[in-house]
């Protein structure tokens, strides 16, 4: 019998991965935030993905079972509180996957569990919750996973499910590329309350995006990270064009009055820039704007 995968962060990506892991033959338990969520889940009896019911189970953080396989899909800013609520239950040598936007919390988790086998991941799958525990897999992408320090062959077992999985021997670089695109698109769309495509139509927004990209490249360069083969602005424009009618995740958070991932995205970049003494005025401008307007700081 395969060991259970526990999922911390039962949003759209966490739920999609729960279905994936079930399809790969693993028992799955979602760690939910409240009794209310738990009864809502139990009423449905599992996760619904495109009319198929996936028989996951669910529990609260204070359940007493040990956790030997853990997938963390919380929003970056919720990670520490959520992780600390289950810390006592995680076995020292657990297998852990950290699948999140932004940077910083992957390393934080790795530091908390020095003997665990931890892989970091990045995905291009597009998914949203039509209702709680009812999913729409809107865009089929792929998920890259890799341990930044060693080989973790168990990741291959995850390839048995329906999602596309790729082993990544340079996951830091992959996460950096995602971070760079998120720095270019997310704060601008959140600030100007627009769709991604507007950034390439409006010359003022485009010029801000070019500045942001220029600064991100300088910081990546100082950190010894090779981003894309072509200039970042070219890549960011391509993504904005491909996702022209979409609202970025940060824009959606702002619209729904939720805290955003700005600290894990632009905030991470600006902190690193400070360490390398690289000026990042445009990134700092949007970091402050988003925090001031939407995070009450
Ligand atoms: O990842 C994204 C997001 O919205 O978070 C895209 C669409 C690529 C924009 O940065």
Short mmCIF file of C-alpha atoms and ligand atoms in Angstrom, two decimals:
data_model
loop_
_atom_site.label_atom_id
_atom_site.label_comp_id
_atom_site.label_asym_id
_atom_site.label_seq_id
_atom_site.Cartn_x
_atom_site.Cartn_y
_atom_site.Cartn_z
CA UNK A 1 0.00 0.00 0.00
CA UNK A 2 1.42 3.40 -1.00
CA UNK A 3 1.86 5.95 1.81
CA UNK A 4 -0.60 8.83 1.95
CA UNK A 5 0.22 12.19 0.39
CA UNK A 6 -0.94 15.01 2.64
CA UNK A 7 -1.75 18.29 0.91
CA UNK A 8 -1.24 21.59 2.69
CA UNK A 9 -2.95 24.37 0.75
CA UNK A 10 -6.20 23.07 -0.70
CA UNK A 11 -6.67 25.79 -3.34
CA UNK A 12 -7.05 25.08 -7.04
CA UNK A 13 -3.51 23.74 -7.63
CA UNK A 14 -3.54 21.68 -4.41
CA UNK A 15 -6.85 20.11 -5.42
CA UNK A 16 -5.65 19.40 -8.97
CA UNK A 17 -2.57 17.68 -7.57
CA UNK A 18 -4.73 15.70 -5.15
CA UNK A 19 -6.61 14.28 -8.17
CA UNK A 20 -3.34 13.65 -9.97
CA UNK A 21 -1.84 11.75 -7.02
CA UNK A 22 -5.01 9.65 -6.67
CA UNK A 23 -4.78 8.82 -10.40
CA UNK A 24 -1.16 7.76 -9.76
CA UNK A 25 -2.39 5.28 -7.12
CA UNK A 26 -1.72 7.19 -3.87
CA UNK A 27 -4.14 7.77 -1.00
CA UNK A 28 -4.52 11.53 -0.50
CA UNK A 29 -5.62 13.61 2.46
CA UNK A 30 -6.28 17.36 2.25
CA UNK A 31 -5.40 19.37 5.34
CA UNK A 32 -8.26 21.86 5.69
CA UNK A 33 -8.50 25.08 7.67
CA UNK A 34 -11.82 24.76 9.49
CA UNK A 35 -14.57 22.36 10.62
CA UNK A 36 -16.84 24.17 8.19
CA UNK A 37 -14.59 23.37 5.20
CA UNK A 38 -14.27 19.79 6.43
CA UNK A 39 -18.04 19.22 6.55
CA UNK A 40 -18.42 20.88 3.14
CA UNK A 41 -15.81 18.48 1.78
CA UNK A 42 -17.34 15.43 3.46
CA UNK A 43 -20.76 16.25 2.03
CA UNK A 44 -19.32 16.06 -1.49
CA UNK A 45 -17.30 12.94 -0.62
CA UNK A 46 -14.23 13.85 -2.68
CA UNK A 47 -12.97 16.19 -5.37
CA UNK A 48 -14.85 16.78 -8.59
CA UNK A 49 -12.74 17.29 -11.69
CA UNK A 50 -14.56 17.47 -15.02
CA UNK A 51 -17.44 15.32 -13.65
CA UNK A 52 -15.16 12.63 -12.21
CA UNK A 53 -15.19 12.20 -8.43
CA UNK A 54 -11.73 11.61 -6.97
CA UNK A 55 -12.00 9.96 -3.54
CA UNK A 56 -9.59 12.07 -1.49
CA UNK A 57 -10.07 12.28 2.25
CA UNK A 58 -9.66 15.37 4.43
CA UNK A 59 -8.64 16.29 7.97
CA UNK A 60 -7.74 19.29 10.12
CA UNK A 61 -4.18 20.35 11.03
CA UNK A 62 -4.52 18.97 14.57
CA UNK A 63 -5.21 15.40 13.38
CA UNK A 64 -2.87 12.91 15.06
CA UNK A 65 -1.52 10.88 12.10
CA UNK A 66 2.12 11.22 11.05
CA UNK A 67 2.97 12.82 7.72
CA UNK A 68 5.57 11.07 5.59
CA UNK A 69 4.68 12.61 2.18
CA UNK A 70 3.69 16.25 2.02
CA UNK A 71 2.78 18.53 -0.88
CA UNK A 72 2.79 22.24 0.00
CA UNK A 73 0.67 24.40 -2.30
CA UNK A 74 -0.24 27.26 0.01
CA UNK A 75 0.11 30.82 -1.23
CA UNK A 76 3.68 31.91 -0.45
CA UNK A 77 2.55 34.42 2.19
CA UNK A 78 0.54 31.77 4.11
CA UNK A 79 3.33 29.18 4.22
CA UNK A 80 4.89 29.75 7.62
CA UNK A 81 1.66 29.75 9.64
CA UNK A 82 0.26 26.74 7.75
CA UNK A 83 3.52 24.80 8.03
CA UNK A 84 3.88 25.51 11.76
CA UNK A 85 0.36 24.21 12.34
CA UNK A 86 1.47 20.70 11.24
CA UNK A 87 5.21 20.82 12.03
CA UNK A 88 4.95 18.28 14.88
CA UNK A 89 3.32 15.72 12.59
CA UNK A 90 5.95 15.74 9.81
CA UNK A 91 8.45 12.89 10.03
CA UNK A 92 12.10 14.02 9.90
CA UNK A 93 12.79 12.07 6.71
CA UNK A 94 9.55 12.96 4.93
CA UNK A 95 9.30 13.44 1.19
CA UNK A 96 8.14 16.98 0.54
CA UNK A 97 7.16 18.85 -2.62
CA UNK A 98 6.99 22.65 -2.49
CA UNK A 99 4.87 23.88 -5.41
CA UNK A 100 4.44 27.64 -5.13
CA UNK A 101 4.80 30.91 -6.99
CA UNK A 102 7.59 33.27 -6.07
CA UNK A 103 10.82 32.53 -4.26
CA UNK A 104 11.98 32.39 -0.68
CA UNK A 105 9.56 30.00 0.96
CA UNK A 106 11.08 26.94 -0.81
CA UNK A 107 14.35 27.64 1.01
CA UNK A 108 12.54 28.40 4.27
CA UNK A 109 10.80 24.97 4.21
CA UNK A 110 14.10 23.28 3.31
CA UNK A 111 15.77 24.93 6.31
CA UNK A 112 12.99 23.77 8.67
CA UNK A 113 13.39 20.11 7.67
CA UNK A 114 17.12 19.47 7.26
CA UNK A 115 16.79 15.65 7.01
CA UNK A 116 13.78 15.57 4.72
CA UNK A 117 13.91 14.85 0.97
CA UNK A 118 12.55 18.08 -0.48
CA UNK A 119 11.86 18.88 -4.10
CA UNK A 120 10.83 22.28 -5.44
CA UNK A 121 8.36 22.57 -8.27
CA UNK A 122 6.91 24.99 -10.79
CA UNK A 123 3.83 24.48 -12.94
CA UNK A 124 2.20 25.92 -16.02
CA UNK A 125 -1.10 24.07 -15.46
CA UNK A 126 -4.07 26.42 -15.40
CA UNK A 127 -6.87 25.45 -13.00
CA UNK A 128 -9.64 27.20 -11.09
CA UNK A 129 -12.29 26.31 -8.55
CA UNK A 130 -15.82 26.56 -9.93
CA UNK A 131 -17.09 25.86 -6.40
CA UNK A 132 -15.22 24.61 -3.34
CA UNK A 133 -13.68 21.22 -4.25
CA UNK A 134 -15.03 21.42 -7.83
CA UNK A 135 -12.29 22.04 -10.38
CA UNK A 136 -11.93 23.20 -13.94
CA UNK A 137 -8.57 22.26 -15.51
CA UNK A 138 -8.58 25.16 -17.98
CA UNK A 139 -5.07 24.89 -19.40
CA UNK A 140 -3.02 21.74 -19.67
CA UNK A 141 0.60 22.56 -18.91
CA UNK A 142 3.39 20.68 -17.24
CA UNK A 143 5.05 20.63 -13.84
CA UNK A 144 8.80 20.59 -13.40
CA UNK A 145 10.19 19.14 -10.20
CA UNK A 146 13.72 18.89 -8.88
CA UNK A 147 15.76 18.72 -5.72
CA UNK A 148 18.13 21.71 -5.77
CA UNK A 149 20.94 19.73 -4.08
CA UNK A 150 20.70 16.05 -5.02
CA UNK A 151 18.77 13.47 -7.07
CA UNK A 152 15.36 12.48 -5.74
CA UNK A 153 14.42 9.48 -7.87
CA UNK A 154 11.07 8.94 -6.12
CA UNK A 155 9.74 11.87 -8.15
CA UNK A 156 9.52 9.46 -11.10
CA UNK A 157 6.62 7.65 -9.31
CA UNK A 158 4.56 10.80 -9.73
CA UNK A 159 4.66 10.43 -13.51
CA UNK A 160 2.02 7.66 -13.27
CA UNK A 161 -0.81 10.19 -12.89
CA UNK A 162 -2.58 12.23 -15.58
CA UNK A 163 -0.60 15.48 -15.26
CA UNK A 164 2.53 16.03 -17.29
CA UNK A 165 5.60 15.86 -15.07
CA UNK A 166 9.20 16.68 -15.94
CA UNK A 167 12.27 16.06 -13.80
CA UNK A 168 14.33 19.19 -13.60
CA UNK A 169 18.03 19.16 -12.82
CA UNK A 170 18.11 22.95 -12.49
CA UNK A 171 14.91 23.79 -10.66
CA UNK A 172 16.37 27.02 -9.27
CA UNK A 173 16.79 28.36 -12.77
CA UNK A 174 13.25 27.26 -13.69
CA UNK A 175 11.82 29.02 -10.62
CA UNK A 176 13.85 32.12 -11.48
CA UNK A 177 12.43 32.22 -15.01
CA UNK A 178 8.89 32.00 -13.56
CA UNK A 179 9.77 34.69 -11.01
CA UNK A 180 11.09 36.96 -13.76
CA UNK A 181 7.88 36.66 -15.80
CA UNK A 182 5.75 37.18 -12.70
CA UNK A 183 7.77 40.32 -11.81
CA UNK A 184 7.16 41.65 -15.32
CA UNK A 185 3.43 40.97 -15.55
CA UNK A 186 1.76 40.57 -12.17
CA UNK A 187 2.41 43.88 -10.34
CA UNK A 188 1.60 45.98 -13.43
CA UNK A 189 -1.68 44.19 -14.12
CA UNK A 190 -2.58 44.39 -10.42
CA UNK A 191 -1.76 48.07 -10.25
CA UNK A 192 -3.50 49.11 -13.47
CA UNK A 193 -6.32 46.58 -12.98
CA UNK A 194 -5.99 45.22 -16.48
CA UNK A 195 -5.75 42.01 -18.46
CA UNK A 196 -2.28 40.70 -19.33
CA UNK A 197 -2.67 41.73 -23.00
CA UNK A 198 -3.11 45.41 -22.06
CA UNK A 199 0.58 45.54 -21.10
CA UNK A 200 1.64 45.19 -24.72
CA UNK A 201 -1.09 47.43 -26.14
CA UNK A 202 -0.48 50.44 -23.91
CA UNK A 203 2.92 52.12 -24.63
CA UNK A 204 3.19 53.53 -21.07
CA UNK A 205 2.67 50.10 -19.50
CA UNK A 206 5.05 48.52 -22.01
CA UNK A 207 7.78 50.98 -21.15
CA UNK A 208 7.33 50.22 -17.41
CA UNK A 209 7.50 46.49 -18.18
CA UNK A 210 10.73 47.02 -20.15
CA UNK A 211 12.26 48.85 -17.16
CA UNK A 212 11.20 46.07 -14.78
CA UNK A 213 12.69 43.43 -17.08
CA UNK A 214 15.94 45.31 -17.35
CA UNK A 215 16.29 45.46 -13.56
CA UNK A 216 15.31 41.80 -13.10
CA UNK A 217 17.99 40.77 -15.61
CA UNK A 218 20.62 42.77 -13.75
CA UNK A 219 19.75 41.05 -10.44
CA UNK A 220 19.60 37.56 -12.01
CA UNK A 221 22.96 38.21 -13.61
CA UNK A 222 24.50 39.22 -10.26
CA UNK A 223 23.04 36.06 -8.68
CA UNK A 224 24.66 33.93 -11.40
CA UNK A 225 21.31 32.96 -12.95
CA UNK A 226 20.95 32.65 -16.69
CA UNK A 227 17.35 33.53 -17.57
CA UNK A 228 16.03 33.02 -21.11
CA UNK A 229 18.11 32.91 -24.29
CA UNK A 230 16.29 35.98 -25.62
CA UNK A 231 15.88 39.22 -23.62
CA UNK A 232 13.36 38.99 -20.77
CA UNK A 233 11.17 41.75 -22.25
CA UNK A 234 10.71 39.67 -25.42
CA UNK A 235 9.67 36.65 -23.37
CA UNK A 236 7.38 38.69 -21.12
CA UNK A 237 5.66 40.20 -24.20
CA UNK A 238 5.17 36.69 -25.63
CA UNK A 239 3.55 35.50 -22.37
CA UNK A 240 1.38 38.64 -22.19
CA UNK A 241 0.24 37.99 -25.78
CA UNK A 242 -0.41 34.29 -25.21
CA UNK A 243 -2.44 35.06 -22.07
CA UNK A 244 -3.83 38.37 -23.39
CA UNK A 245 -7.40 37.79 -22.14
CA UNK A 246 -6.37 36.45 -18.73
CA UNK A 247 -6.16 38.31 -15.48
CA UNK A 248 -2.90 37.56 -13.66
CA UNK A 249 -3.12 35.80 -10.31
CA UNK A 250 -2.07 39.03 -8.54
CA UNK A 251 -4.72 41.06 -10.33
CA UNK A 252 -7.31 38.46 -9.23
CA UNK A 253 -6.08 38.59 -5.62
CA UNK A 254 -6.36 42.38 -5.64
CA UNK A 255 -9.84 42.25 -7.13
CA UNK A 256 -11.03 39.79 -4.51
CA UNK A 257 -9.45 41.76 -1.67
CA UNK A 258 -6.99 38.94 -0.84
CA UNK A 259 -3.38 39.50 0.18
CA UNK A 260 -1.10 39.15 -2.83
CA UNK A 261 2.14 37.28 -3.49
CA UNK A 262 4.01 40.57 -4.05
CA UNK A 263 6.51 39.89 -1.22
CA UNK A 264 7.49 36.50 -2.67
CA UNK A 265 7.78 37.93 -6.19
CA UNK A 266 8.88 41.58 -6.46
CA UNK A 267 9.78 41.71 -2.76
CA UNK A 268 12.17 38.77 -3.13
CA UNK A 269 13.82 40.40 -6.14
CA UNK A 270 14.25 43.79 -4.44
CA UNK A 271 15.77 42.24 -1.29
CA UNK A 272 18.30 40.37 -3.38
CA UNK A 273 19.04 43.52 -5.40
CA UNK A 274 19.82 45.32 -2.14
CA UNK A 275 22.34 42.62 -1.22
CA UNK A 276 24.08 43.09 -4.57
CA UNK A 277 23.70 46.88 -4.44
CA UNK A 278 21.78 46.89 -7.74
CA UNK A 279 19.25 49.71 -8.20
CA UNK A 280 15.72 48.48 -8.93
CA UNK A 281 13.63 51.69 -8.80
CA UNK A 282 10.78 50.50 -11.00
CA UNK A 283 10.33 47.20 -9.17
CA UNK A 284 10.47 49.07 -5.84
CA UNK A 285 7.88 51.54 -7.09
CA UNK A 286 5.36 48.76 -7.80
CA UNK A 287 6.27 46.81 -4.66
CA UNK A 288 5.40 49.88 -2.58
CA UNK A 289 2.29 50.73 -4.60
CA UNK A 290 0.81 47.23 -4.28
CA UNK A 291 1.66 46.97 -0.61
CA UNK A 292 0.34 50.44 0.19
CA UNK A 293 -2.89 50.21 -1.78
CA UNK A 294 -3.78 46.59 -1.27
CA UNK A 295 -2.03 45.28 1.83
CA UNK A 296 -2.70 48.23 4.17
CA UNK A 297 1.01 48.65 5.03
O1 LIG B 1 1.84 33.09 -13.84
C1 LIG B 1 1.12 34.01 -14.14
C2 LIG B 1 0.22 34.53 -13.08
O2 LIG B 1 -0.81 35.10 -13.36
O3 LIG B 1 0.57 34.33 -11.90
C3 LIG B 1 1.16 34.61 -15.51
C4 LIG B 1 -0.14 34.46 -16.21
C5 LIG B 1 2.23 33.93 -16.34
C6 LIG B 1 1.50 36.06 -15.43
O4 LIG B 1 2.64 36.33 -14.76
#
